[in-house]
Coordinates of C-alpha atoms in Angstrom, one line a residue:
M1 CA 3.9 11.0 -32.6
A2 CA 2.4 8.1 -30.5
D3 CA 0.3 5.3 -32.2
E4 CA -3.3 6.2 -31.9
N5 CA -4.5 2.7 -32.2
K6 CA -2.2 1.1 -29.5
W7 CA -5.0 0.9 -27.1
D8 CA -6.9 -1.7 -29.2
Q9 CA -6.9 -5.2 -27.8
K10 CA -5.0 -7.9 -29.7
D11 CA -7.2 -10.8 -28.4
G12 CA -10.0 -11.6 -26.2
N13 CA -13.4 -10.0 -25.7
P14 CA -13.1 -6.3 -25.0
E15 CA -16.3 -6.3 -23.0
D16 CA -14.7 -8.6 -20.6
D17 CA -12.2 -6.0 -19.4
E18 CA -12.6 -4.8 -15.8
E19 CA -14.0 -1.4 -15.5
E20 CA -11.8 -0.6 -12.5
L21 CA -8.1 -0.1 -12.5
D22 CA -6.5 -3.6 -12.4
E23 CA -4.1 -3.4 -9.6
T24 CA -3.2 -7.2 -9.9
A25 CA -0.8 -6.6 -12.8
Y26 CA 1.1 -4.5 -10.4
K27 CA 2.7 -7.6 -8.8
S28 CA 2.1 -10.1 -11.5
A29 CA 5.7 -9.9 -13.1
K30 CA 8.3 -12.3 -12.1
D31 CA 11.1 -11.2 -9.9
A32 CA 14.8 -12.5 -9.6
V33 CA 16.8 -11.5 -6.6
L34 CA 20.6 -12.5 -6.2
F35 CA 22.3 -11.7 -2.9
A36 CA 26.0 -10.9 -3.1
I37 CA 27.4 -11.1 0.6
E38 CA 30.9 -10.0 1.4
V39 CA 32.9 -12.4 3.8
S40 CA 35.8 -10.7 5.3
H41 CA 37.2 -10.3 8.9
S42 CA 35.3 -7.2 9.5
M43 CA 32.0 -8.7 8.2
L44 CA 32.4 -11.8 10.4
S45 CA 33.5 -9.9 13.6
H46 CA 31.0 -9.7 16.4
P47 CA 30.2 -6.3 18.2
P48 CA 31.8 -5.7 21.5
L49 CA 29.9 -7.2 24.4
T50 CA 28.0 -4.8 26.7
D51 CA 25.3 -5.0 29.4
S52 CA 22.7 -3.5 27.3
K53 CA 20.1 -6.0 25.9
K54 CA 19.6 -3.9 22.7
V55 CA 23.0 -4.4 21.4
D56 CA 23.7 -6.3 18.3
T57 CA 24.9 -9.8 18.8
E58 CA 25.0 -10.8 15.1
S59 CA 28.0 -10.5 12.8
P60 CA 27.1 -8.5 9.6
T61 CA 27.6 -11.7 7.4
S62 CA 25.3 -13.7 9.7
A63 CA 22.8 -11.0 9.7
A64 CA 22.8 -10.8 6.0
L65 CA 22.3 -14.7 5.6
K66 CA 19.4 -14.6 8.1
C67 CA 18.0 -11.7 6.0
A68 CA 18.2 -13.8 2.9
Y69 CA 16.6 -16.8 4.7
A70 CA 13.8 -14.5 5.9
L71 CA 13.2 -13.2 2.3
M72 CA 13.1 -16.9 1.1
Q73 CA 10.4 -17.7 3.6
Q74 CA 8.4 -14.7 2.4
R75 CA 8.8 -15.5 -1.3
I76 CA 8.1 -19.2 -1.1
I77 CA 4.5 -18.1 0.0
S78 CA 3.6 -14.7 -1.3
N79 CA 5.5 -15.0 -4.7
P80 CA 6.0 -18.7 -5.4
N81 CA 7.4 -18.0 -8.9
D82 CA 10.2 -15.6 -8.0
M83 CA 13.8 -16.7 -7.8
I84 CA 16.4 -16.1 -5.1
G85 CA 20.1 -16.8 -5.1
I86 CA 23.0 -16.3 -2.7
I87 CA 26.7 -15.6 -3.8
L88 CA 29.4 -15.3 -1.1
Y89 CA 32.5 -13.3 -2.2
G90 CA 35.9 -13.1 -0.4
T91 CA 35.8 -16.7 0.9
R92 CA 38.8 -18.9 1.0
E93 CA 37.0 -21.6 -0.9
T94 CA 35.7 -21.3 -4.5
K95 CA 32.7 -22.9 -5.9
F96 CA 30.5 -22.2 -9.0
R97 CA 28.0 -24.8 -10.2
G98 CA 30.2 -27.9 -9.4
E99 CA 33.5 -26.0 -10.2
E100 CA 35.6 -26.0 -7.1
Q101 CA 38.3 -23.9 -8.7
G102 CA 38.2 -21.9 -11.8
R103 CA 36.9 -18.8 -13.4
Y104 CA 35.8 -16.8 -10.3
P105 CA 38.3 -17.2 -7.5
H106 CA 37.3 -16.5 -3.9
T107 CA 33.6 -16.5 -4.8
Y108 CA 31.2 -19.2 -3.5
L109 CA 27.7 -19.8 -5.1
L110 CA 25.9 -20.9 -2.0
T111 CA 22.5 -21.1 -3.6
D112 CA 22.0 -20.9 -7.4
L113 CA 19.3 -18.6 -8.7
D114 CA 16.1 -20.6 -8.7
I115 CA 12.6 -20.8 -7.3
P116 CA 13.4 -21.7 -3.6
A117 CA 12.2 -25.0 -2.5
A118 CA 11.5 -26.1 1.1
E119 CA 15.0 -28.0 1.0
D120 CA 16.8 -24.9 0.0
V121 CA 15.2 -22.9 2.9
K122 CA 16.0 -25.6 5.5
A123 CA 19.7 -26.0 4.3
L124 CA 20.2 -22.3 4.6
K125 CA 18.5 -22.3 8.0
A126 CA 20.8 -25.1 9.1
L127 CA 23.9 -23.2 8.0
V128 CA 22.9 -20.1 9.9
E129 CA 22.2 -22.2 13.1
D130 CA 25.2 -24.5 12.8
G131 CA 28.2 -22.7 14.2
D132 CA 30.9 -25.2 13.0
E133 CA 29.5 -25.3 9.4
F134 CA 29.1 -21.7 9.3
T135 CA 32.8 -21.0 10.5
K136 CA 34.1 -23.7 8.1
L137 CA 32.4 -22.4 5.0
L138 CA 32.8 -18.7 5.7
A139 CA 36.6 -18.5 6.2
P140 CA 37.7 -15.3 4.7
S141 CA 40.3 -15.3 2.1
D142 CA 43.8 -13.7 2.5
E143 CA 43.8 -12.5 -1.0
P144 CA 41.6 -9.7 -2.2
V145 CA 38.6 -10.5 -4.6
S146 CA 37.9 -8.7 -7.7
M147 CA 34.7 -7.1 -7.8
A148 CA 34.8 -7.3 -11.6
N149 CA 34.5 -11.2 -11.1
V150 CA 31.6 -10.9 -8.7
L151 CA 29.5 -8.8 -11.0
F152 CA 30.5 -11.0 -14.1
Q153 CA 29.5 -14.0 -12.1
A154 CA 26.1 -12.3 -11.3
N155 CA 25.8 -11.5 -15.0
Q156 CA 26.2 -15.2 -16.0
V157 CA 23.7 -16.3 -13.4
F158 CA 21.1 -14.0 -14.4
T159 CA 21.7 -14.7 -18.2
T160 CA 21.4 -18.5 -17.7
K161 CA 18.8 -18.8 -15.0
A162 CA 16.4 -15.8 -15.4
P163 CA 16.9 -14.5 -19.1
N164 CA 13.3 -13.4 -19.5
F165 CA 12.3 -12.0 -16.1
S166 CA 11.1 -8.5 -16.2
S167 CA 12.5 -7.7 -12.8
R168 CA 16.3 -8.9 -12.0
R169 CA 18.1 -7.3 -9.1
L170 CA 21.5 -7.7 -7.3
F171 CA 21.6 -7.0 -3.6
I172 CA 25.3 -6.2 -2.4
I173 CA 25.8 -6.4 1.2
T174 CA 29.3 -5.1 2.4
D175 CA 31.1 -2.8 4.8
D176 CA 34.1 -2.1 2.5
D177 CA 33.5 1.2 0.7
D178 CA 36.5 1.0 -1.4
P179 CA 37.5 -2.6 -2.4
H180 CA 40.1 -1.4 -5.0
A181 CA 41.6 1.5 -3.4
K182 CA 45.2 0.9 -4.8
D183 CA 44.2 -0.7 -8.2
K184 CA 42.6 1.6 -10.7
A185 CA 42.5 -1.0 -13.3
L186 CA 40.3 -3.4 -11.2
K187 CA 38.2 -0.5 -10.3
S188 CA 37.7 0.5 -14.0
A189 CA 37.0 -3.2 -14.8
A190 CA 34.2 -3.4 -12.1
A191 CA 32.5 -0.3 -13.6
V192 CA 32.5 -1.8 -17.0
R193 CA 30.9 -5.1 -15.5
A194 CA 28.4 -2.9 -13.7
K195 CA 27.5 -1.2 -16.9
D196 CA 27.0 -4.6 -18.6
L197 CA 24.6 -5.6 -15.8
Y198 CA 22.7 -2.4 -16.3
D199 CA 22.4 -3.0 -20.1
L200 CA 21.2 -6.5 -19.4
G201 CA 18.3 -5.0 -17.4
V202 CA 19.6 -5.8 -13.8
T203 CA 19.3 -3.3 -11.0
I204 CA 22.1 -3.1 -8.5
E205 CA 21.0 -2.4 -4.9
L206 CA 23.6 -1.5 -2.3
F207 CA 23.2 -2.3 1.5
P208 CA 26.1 -0.6 3.1
I209 CA 27.1 -1.4 6.7
S210 CA 29.2 1.0 8.6
K211 CA 32.1 0.0 10.7
L212 CA 32.3 1.0 14.3
G213 CA 33.2 4.7 14.3
Y214 CA 33.6 4.9 10.6
G215 CA 30.9 5.8 8.1
F216 CA 30.3 4.3 4.5
D217 CA 31.5 6.6 1.8
R218 CA 29.7 5.7 -1.4
G219 CA 31.8 8.3 -3.4
K220 CA 35.0 6.1 -3.2
F221 CA 33.7 3.4 -5.4
Y222 CA 30.0 2.5 -5.5
N223 CA 28.9 5.7 -7.2
D224 CA 30.5 4.4 -10.3
I225 CA 28.7 0.9 -9.8
I226 CA 25.1 1.9 -8.6
Y227 CA 22.9 3.6 -11.2
N228 CA 20.0 5.5 -9.8
A229 CA 17.7 4.6 -12.8
T230 CA 16.0 1.3 -13.1
P231 CA 17.2 -0.4 -16.3
S232 CA 13.8 -1.7 -17.2
D233 CA 12.2 1.6 -16.4
P234 CA 14.6 4.6 -16.6
N235 CA 11.9 7.1 -15.9
A236 CA 10.6 5.5 -12.7
P237 CA 11.1 7.7 -9.5
T238 CA 13.5 6.6 -7.0
P239 CA 12.4 4.3 -4.3
M240 CA 10.8 5.7 -1.1
T241 CA 13.3 3.9 1.2
N242 CA 16.2 4.9 3.5
I243 CA 19.5 3.1 2.8
P244 CA 20.9 1.8 6.1
K245 CA 24.0 3.9 6.6
T246 CA 25.2 2.5 10.0
S247 CA 25.0 -0.5 12.2
S248 CA 25.3 1.7 15.4
N249 CA 23.6 0.2 18.3
S250 CA 22.9 3.5 20.1
D251 CA 19.4 3.5 18.9
G252 CA 18.6 -0.1 19.9
L253 CA 17.9 -1.1 16.3
T254 CA 19.8 -4.3 15.6
L255 CA 21.7 -5.0 12.4
L256 CA 19.4 -7.8 11.4
A257 CA 16.3 -5.8 11.9
S258 CA 17.8 -2.8 10.0
L259 CA 18.9 -5.1 7.0
L260 CA 15.4 -6.8 7.1
S261 CA 13.7 -3.4 7.0
S262 CA 15.8 -2.2 4.2
V263 CA 15.4 -5.3 2.1
N264 CA 11.7 -5.6 2.6
S265 CA 11.3 -2.0 1.6
K266 CA 12.9 -2.8 -1.8
A267 CA 11.4 -6.3 -2.0
V268 CA 8.8 -5.3 -4.6
S269 CA 10.3 -3.7 -7.6
R270 CA 9.0 -0.4 -9.1
R271 CA 6.6 -1.3 -11.8
A272 CA 4.2 1.0 -13.7
L273 CA 0.5 0.6 -13.1
F274 CA -0.1 2.1 -16.5
S275 CA 2.5 3.2 -19.1
N276 CA 2.8 6.0 -21.6
L277 CA -0.6 7.3 -20.9
P278 CA -1.3 10.7 -22.8
L279 CA -1.6 13.7 -20.6
E280 CA -3.5 16.4 -22.6
I281 CA -2.6 19.9 -21.2
G282 CA -4.4 21.7 -24.0
P283 CA -5.8 21.2 -27.6
R284 CA -3.1 19.2 -29.6
F285 CA -0.7 19.5 -26.7
K286 CA 0.1 16.2 -25.1
I287 CA 3.0 14.7 -23.1
S288 CA 3.3 11.1 -21.9
V289 CA 3.3 9.9 -18.2
K290 CA 3.5 6.7 -16.2
G291 CA 1.5 5.8 -13.3
Y292 CA 2.9 4.0 -10.1
I293 CA 1.3 2.6 -6.9
I294 CA 3.5 4.2 -4.3
L295 CA 1.4 2.8 -1.3
K296 CA -0.5 -0.4 -1.4
R297 CA -2.5 -2.1 1.1
Q298 CA -1.2 -5.6 2.0
E299 CA -3.6 -8.3 1.7
P300 CA -3.1 -12.2 1.6
Q301 CA -2.1 -13.2 -1.8
R302 CA -4.0 -16.4 -3.0
S303 CA -1.7 -17.1 -6.0
C304 CA -2.4 -20.7 -6.3
Y305 CA -4.4 -23.6 -4.8
V306 CA -2.7 -26.2 -2.5
W307 CA -3.8 -29.9 -2.4
L308 CA -3.3 -31.2 1.1
N309 CA -4.7 -34.7 0.9
G310 CA -1.6 -36.4 -0.6
E311 CA 1.7 -37.3 1.1
R312 CA 3.0 -33.8 0.8
P313 CA 1.3 -30.5 -0.3
Q314 CA 1.2 -29.9 -4.1
I315 CA 0.2 -27.0 -6.1
A316 CA -3.2 -27.6 -7.8
K317 CA -3.9 -26.3 -11.3
G318 CA -7.6 -25.5 -11.8
A319 CA -9.8 -25.4 -14.8
S320 CA -13.3 -23.9 -15.0
A321 CA -16.1 -24.3 -17.5
Q322 CA -19.7 -23.1 -17.7
M323 CA -22.5 -25.6 -17.7
A324 CA -26.1 -25.6 -18.5
D325 CA -28.5 -26.1 -15.5
D326 CA -30.9 -28.5 -17.3
T327 CA -28.6 -30.9 -19.2
A328 CA -25.3 -30.3 -17.3
R329 CA -23.4 -30.0 -20.6
I330 CA -20.6 -27.6 -21.1
V331 CA -21.7 -24.4 -22.8
E332 CA -19.3 -23.0 -25.4
K333 CA -18.5 -19.4 -25.4
V334 CA -20.0 -18.7 -28.7
E335 CA -23.4 -19.8 -27.3
I336 CA -23.4 -17.2 -24.5
K337 CA -25.3 -14.0 -25.1
K338 CA -25.6 -11.1 -23.0
A339 CA -28.9 -9.3 -22.1
Y340 CA -30.5 -6.7 -19.8
K341 CA -33.9 -6.9 -18.3
F342 CA -36.2 -4.0 -19.4
G343 CA -39.9 -3.9 -18.7
G344 CA -40.0 -7.7 -18.0
D345 CA -38.3 -8.7 -21.1
Q346 CA -34.7 -9.4 -22.0
V347 CA -33.0 -7.1 -24.5
I348 CA -30.1 -8.9 -26.1
F349 CA -27.0 -7.0 -27.1
T350 CA -24.3 -7.9 -29.4
P351 CA -20.6 -7.8 -28.2
E352 CA -20.1 -4.8 -30.5
E353 CA -23.0 -3.0 -29.0
I354 CA -21.9 -3.6 -25.4
S355 CA -18.4 -2.4 -26.4
S356 CA -19.7 0.8 -27.9
L357 CA -21.9 1.4 -24.8
R358 CA -18.8 1.2 -22.5
H359 CA -16.6 3.1 -24.6
F360 CA -15.9 6.7 -23.4
G361 CA -12.8 7.3 -25.5
D362 CA -9.3 6.1 -25.5
P363 CA -7.4 6.0 -22.1
G364 CA -5.8 9.3 -21.2
I365 CA -5.7 12.2 -18.9
R366 CA -7.2 15.5 -20.2
I367 CA -6.9 18.7 -18.1
I368 CA -10.3 20.7 -18.1
G369 CA -9.4 23.4 -15.7
F370 CA -7.5 24.7 -12.7
K371 CA -8.7 25.3 -9.1
P372 CA -7.1 26.4 -5.9
M373 CA -5.8 23.5 -3.7
S374 CA -7.8 24.9 -0.9
M375 CA -11.1 23.8 -2.5
L376 CA -10.2 20.1 -2.2
P377 CA -11.6 18.9 1.1
F378 CA -10.0 16.2 3.1
W379 CA -12.9 13.9 2.7
A380 CA -12.6 13.9 -1.0
N381 CA -9.8 11.3 -0.8
V382 CA -12.2 8.3 -1.0
R383 CA -10.1 6.2 -3.5
P384 CA -6.4 5.4 -3.7
S385 CA -4.2 8.2 -5.5
T386 CA -1.9 7.2 -8.3
F387 CA 1.6 8.8 -8.6
I388 CA 2.4 9.9 -12.1
Y389 CA 5.9 10.6 -13.6
P390 CA 6.9 11.6 -17.1
S391 CA 8.0 9.3 -19.9
E392 CA 9.9 10.3 -23.0
E393 CA 8.8 7.3 -25.0
D394 CA 5.8 8.7 -26.9
Y395 CA 6.5 12.4 -26.7
V396 CA 9.9 13.9 -26.6
G397 CA 10.2 16.8 -24.2
S398 CA 7.5 15.2 -21.7
T399 CA 9.8 15.6 -18.8
R400 CA 10.5 19.3 -19.3
V401 CA 6.8 20.1 -19.7
F402 CA 5.9 17.9 -16.8
S403 CA 8.3 19.6 -14.5
A404 CA 7.2 23.1 -15.6
L405 CA 3.7 22.3 -14.8
Q406 CA 4.5 20.7 -11.5
Q407 CA 6.5 23.6 -10.3
K408 CA 3.9 26.1 -11.5
L409 CA 1.2 24.3 -9.6
L410 CA 3.3 24.0 -6.5
K411 CA 4.2 27.6 -6.6
D412 CA 0.6 29.0 -7.0
E413 CA -0.9 26.4 -4.8
K414 CA -3.1 25.2 -7.6
M415 CA -4.4 21.8 -8.6
A416 CA -5.5 20.6 -12.1
V417 CA -9.1 19.1 -12.6
A418 CA -8.9 16.4 -15.3
W419 CA -11.0 13.8 -17.1
F420 CA -9.2 10.4 -16.4
V421 CA -9.7 7.0 -18.2
A422 CA -7.1 4.6 -16.9
R423 CA -7.6 1.8 -19.2
K424 CA -9.7 0.6 -22.2
N425 CA -13.3 0.3 -21.4
A426 CA -12.7 1.8 -17.8
A427 CA -15.3 4.1 -16.3
P428 CA -14.2 7.7 -16.8
T429 CA -13.4 9.6 -13.6
I430 CA -13.2 13.3 -12.8
A431 CA -9.9 13.6 -10.8
A432 CA -7.7 16.3 -9.2
I433 CA -4.0 16.4 -10.2
L434 CA -2.0 17.5 -7.2
P435 CA 1.6 18.7 -7.3
G436 CA 3.9 16.9 -5.0
A437 CA 7.3 18.3 -3.7
E438 CA 10.4 16.5 -3.1
K439 CA 10.8 15.3 0.5
L440 CA 14.1 14.4 2.2
D441 CA 14.6 12.6 5.5
D442 CA 16.8 13.6 8.3
N443 CA 19.8 12.2 6.6
G444 CA 19.1 14.2 3.4
E445 CA 18.1 11.2 1.4
Q446 CA 15.1 11.5 -0.9
C447 CA 12.2 9.7 0.7
L448 CA 9.6 11.1 -1.8
P449 CA 10.3 12.2 -5.4
P450 CA 8.8 15.2 -7.0
G451 CA 5.9 14.6 -9.2
M452 CA 2.0 14.7 -9.4
W453 CA -0.7 12.7 -7.9
I454 CA -4.1 11.8 -9.5
V455 CA -6.8 11.9 -6.8
P456 CA -10.1 10.4 -8.2
L457 CA -12.9 12.8 -7.0
P458 CA -16.1 11.3 -5.6
Y459 CA -19.4 11.6 -7.4
A460 CA -22.5 12.7 -5.5
D461 CA -23.5 9.2 -4.9
D462 CA -20.3 8.5 -3.0
I463 CA -20.9 11.2 -0.5
R464 CA -23.3 10.4 2.4
Q465 CA -24.9 12.9 4.7
N466 CA -23.7 12.7 8.3
P467 CA -26.2 11.5 10.7
E468 CA -28.0 14.2 12.8
M469 CA -26.7 14.3 16.3
T470 CA -26.3 16.7 19.1
L471 CA -22.7 17.7 19.8
I472 CA -21.9 17.8 23.5
R473 CA -18.8 19.6 24.2
A474 CA -16.6 18.5 27.1
P475 CA -15.8 21.0 29.9
E476 CA -12.3 22.5 29.9
S477 CA -11.3 20.6 33.1
L478 CA -11.8 17.2 31.3
I479 CA -9.9 18.5 28.2
N480 CA -7.0 19.8 30.3
M481 CA -6.8 16.4 32.1
M482 CA -6.9 14.4 28.9
R483 CA -4.2 16.5 27.5
E484 CA -1.9 15.5 30.1
V485 CA -2.7 11.8 29.5
I486 CA -1.9 12.2 25.8
R487 CA 1.3 14.0 26.5
Q488 CA 2.5 11.0 28.7
L489 CA 1.7 8.5 26.0
Q490 CA 3.2 10.3 23.0
L491 CA 5.2 8.2 20.5
P492 CA 9.0 8.9 20.1
K493 CA 9.5 12.0 18.0
A494 CA 5.8 12.2 17.9
Q495 CA 5.7 9.9 14.8
Y496 CA 3.8 6.6 14.1
R497 CA 5.9 4.0 12.3
P498 CA 3.7 1.5 10.8
E499 CA 6.6 -0.9 10.0
K500 CA 6.9 -1.6 13.6
Y501 CA 3.4 -3.1 13.8
P502 CA 2.8 -5.7 11.2
N503 CA -0.7 -6.8 10.4
P504 CA -1.2 -9.8 12.8
S505 CA -3.9 -11.4 10.7
L506 CA -1.7 -11.1 7.5
Q507 CA 1.3 -12.5 9.4
W508 CA -0.6 -15.3 10.8
H509 CA -1.9 -16.3 7.4
Y510 CA 1.7 -16.4 6.0
R511 CA 3.0 -18.3 9.0
I512 CA 0.6 -21.1 8.6
L513 CA 1.3 -21.4 4.9
Q514 CA 5.0 -21.3 5.8
A515 CA 4.6 -24.2 8.2
L516 CA 2.8 -26.2 5.6
A517 CA 5.3 -25.3 2.8
L518 CA 8.5 -26.1 5.1
E519 CA 6.7 -29.0 6.8
E520 CA 7.1 -27.4 10.1
E521 CA 4.9 -27.5 13.3
I522 CA 2.0 -25.2 13.1
P523 CA 2.5 -22.4 15.8
S524 CA -0.1 -22.2 18.7
K525 CA -0.9 -18.5 18.5
P526 CA 0.2 -15.4 16.4
D527 CA 2.6 -12.8 17.4
D528 CA 0.5 -9.7 17.7
K529 CA 2.5 -6.5 18.1
T530 CA -0.6 -4.3 18.0
I531 CA -1.7 -5.4 21.5
P532 CA -1.2 -2.5 23.8
R533 CA 1.5 -2.8 26.4
Y534 CA -0.9 -2.5 29.3
K535 CA 1.6 -2.5 32.2
Q536 CA 3.7 0.4 30.7
I537 CA 0.6 2.3 29.9
D538 CA -0.7 1.9 33.6
K539 CA 2.8 2.7 34.8
R540 CA 2.9 6.1 32.8
V541 CA -0.7 7.3 33.0
G542 CA -2.6 5.0 35.5
P543 CA -3.2 7.9 38.2
Y544 CA -3.9 10.4 35.5
V545 CA -6.5 8.1 33.9
M546 CA -8.2 7.4 37.2
D547 CA -8.4 11.1 38.1
W548 CA -9.9 11.7 34.7
G549 CA -12.5 9.0 35.1
H550 CA -13.6 10.5 38.4
E551 CA -13.8 13.8 36.8
L552 CA -15.8 12.5 34.0
E553 CA -18.4 11.0 36.4
S554 CA -18.8 14.2 38.1
Q555 CA -19.1 16.3 35.2
Y556 CA -21.6 13.8 33.7
Q557 CA -23.8 13.9 36.7
T558 CA -23.8 17.6 36.6
W559 CA -24.7 17.5 32.9
A560 CA -27.4 15.0 33.3
Q561 CA -29.1 17.1 36.3
D562 CA -29.1 20.3 34.3
N563 CA -30.3 18.7 31.1
R564 CA -33.2 17.0 33.0
Q565 CA -34.2 20.4 34.5
A566 CA -34.0 22.1 31.2
A567 CA -36.3 19.4 29.6
T568 CA -38.9 19.7 32.3
S569 CA -39.0 23.4 32.2
T570 CA -39.4 23.4 28.4
L571 CA -42.3 20.9 28.7
A572 CA -44.0 23.0 31.3
K573 CA -43.9 26.2 29.3
R574 CA -45.1 24.7 26.0
P575 CA -48.9 25.4 25.4
A576 CA -50.8 22.3 25.5
S577 CA -53.0 21.8 22.5
G578 CA -56.3 20.0 23.1
T579 CA -56.8 21.5 26.7
Q580 CA -60.1 22.9 27.7
N581 CA -60.7 25.2 30.6
G582 CA -57.1 24.6 32.0
S583 CA -57.8 20.9 32.2
E584 CA -54.8 18.5 31.7
P585 CA -54.3 17.3 28.2
N586 CA -54.9 13.6 27.5
K587 CA -52.3 11.0 26.8
K588 CA -52.5 11.4 23.1
A589 CA -52.0 15.1 23.4
K590 CA -48.9 14.6 25.4
T591 CA -47.3 12.4 22.8
I592 CA -48.1 15.0 20.0
L593 CA -46.7 17.6 22.3
A594 CA -43.5 15.9 23.0
V595 CA -43.0 15.1 19.3
G596 CA -44.1 18.4 17.9
L597 CA -46.7 18.8 15.2
I598 CA -45.7 20.6 12.0
S599 CA -48.3 22.7 10.3
D600 CA -49.1 22.1 6.6
A601 CA -47.6 25.5 5.7
D602 CA -44.3 24.7 7.5
M603 CA -44.2 21.3 5.7
R604 CA -44.9 22.9 2.4
E605 CA -42.1 25.3 2.9
N606 CA -39.7 22.5 3.8
F607 CA -40.7 20.7 0.6
V608 CA -40.1 23.9 -1.6
K609 CA -36.7 24.4 0.0
N610 CA -35.8 20.7 -0.4
K611 CA -35.5 20.3 3.5
V612 CA -37.8 17.5 4.2
G613 CA -34.9 15.1 4.8
K614 CA -33.7 17.3 7.7
L615 CA -36.9 16.7 9.8
T616 CA -36.8 14.1 12.5
L617 CA -38.3 10.6 12.1
P618 CA -41.2 11.4 14.8
E619 CA -42.1 14.5 13.0
L620 CA -42.4 12.9 9.6
K621 CA -44.5 10.0 11.2
T622 CA -46.9 12.4 13.1
W623 CA -47.5 14.6 9.9
L624 CA -48.2 11.6 7.7
K625 CA -50.7 10.1 10.2
E626 CA -52.5 13.4 10.4
K627 CA -53.0 13.2 6.6
G628 CA -54.2 9.6 6.8
L629 CA -51.1 8.0 5.3
S630 CA -48.8 5.3 6.6
G631 CA -46.1 6.3 8.9
Q632 CA -44.2 3.0 8.6
G633 CA -40.7 2.5 7.0
K634 CA -37.4 4.0 7.0
K635 CA -36.9 7.9 6.9
A636 CA -36.0 7.7 3.3
E637 CA -39.3 6.1 2.5
L638 CA -41.2 8.6 4.7
V639 CA -39.5 11.5 3.0
S640 CA -40.6 10.3 -0.5
K641 CA -44.3 9.9 0.8
V642 CA -44.2 13.6 1.8
E643 CA -42.7 14.7 -1.5
E644 CA -45.2 12.6 -3.4
Y645 CA -48.1 14.1 -1.4
F646 CA -47.1 17.6 -2.3
E647 CA -46.2 16.6 -6.0
S648 CA -49.7 15.3 -6.5
K649 CA -51.3 18.5 -5.4

């Protein structure tokens, strides 16, 4: 059974906890990434030259090094405490921490695992851009390299440089799908070393590169090396990424862009947003689940302050203290009391009282019923959803029960309604638990694991009424002409790929910080890929848009004329109150006629049916003025005045 008191805090004030789900912990853990890049004749060979501008010009090894360089640039800004290292294997030269020859033949530790400094990034950039140094260092060996030695070297690097990191990953980039095809002993030794890394808590990620006309077969060697589960979190779902299978140029995607996309998609390790939360299906029937953020909005990460007034930028360490306004002395924490204003007085609460007021029970998910999925409207998704996956740590058999519930809900198209408390002192939420089916991409790879999603449902205060407005439907001629415009501007495969359009504001923010950190020149303007390609748009749909614009103007003139005639006709037929002997009404009567005066009986009927808010603002103002009340204020204030009038009767 699970420990019932595990949610109690060890230290700190419990009332200081955030009531909202703390997403900052999702990226707070340190990460260590070690690249293992193969150096061979095939990895150093350039693709054949063609006339196409979209063809790859990078060799696989060069593209891999540029990929590592790009990741260093990102991490030195966004995650300054993360470590990155690079191992080249298959080289003629051998180097490991000052040892030119020795324990790991034909492996070259290019950059030891450490927090990347500006000098490291510049050195790697110089290596990639300097052709002579690149060719000298990356000379392939004539003798085969042992993958067991490569993995054992990675083991030693992780053990000595990042022993306590919660996330440690080894990125292997190679085009050889069977490095030990003729030696079973070396193949078995590599599998043992891979198991040692897994037991150490290191995740091995493979980035295979297909040779021209030949695919990459994982089954020959790497299925025994790569483990699907994460060592630090075996129950975590598989990542929502596609492993690059080929470096074919037929689609115009360069090898460097393919590697960058794949590495960036795995740049953030899978970490639980909450761990081992009890899911209560019925009385005394609980299982354990973990919650993950699958999709997260990218925002500038302000992880530290930088002091720019010295000779070079330095990370500043800040300290804060609370001071009294009158004496400017530092106020100790024990002197601070919390109070609420009530009736003009301050009511003081003790920390225990505040904690009890905010306590709605221990964190957990309790199912209170089931409803058809059709009852959940689209607009109910007002807050981010959380992906949950079973965990066996607290309750054995959770995976089997979770799978049965997920499949049953999916089959019957049902959803569960649950009481959801994400963490201690968090505000309770009524949430819908939706089943999610496994999704595969065109290559048969899993892009979305099976599981369930927790969707927080909005409260009544979160839902606003849509503004009252008259819907004017466009004529069929306009709709048909716009349909042709949309057809001409359709995206490839009718799919929008957000990874092709990075956030320009976010990228500009990181580019400025990168220039400061690497002591580079600050660029003049950002590279904004969201700017429409006006020339291509004009070339495709220019005439269609012009024709549509002329048709819109013609239809608008027709509509405006008909609407003007209808308004004039309606005003002429309406009986004029205040007229005598057929004389024309005065100006005040005209104003009331245009607005429309509601009788007391109609207003009372609207009050009884709670429909006063549906009346227009002029109608409310006119009725209030007739009763001698003020008609000034917003609509909500006028509605309140009308309701107070009838409530006082």
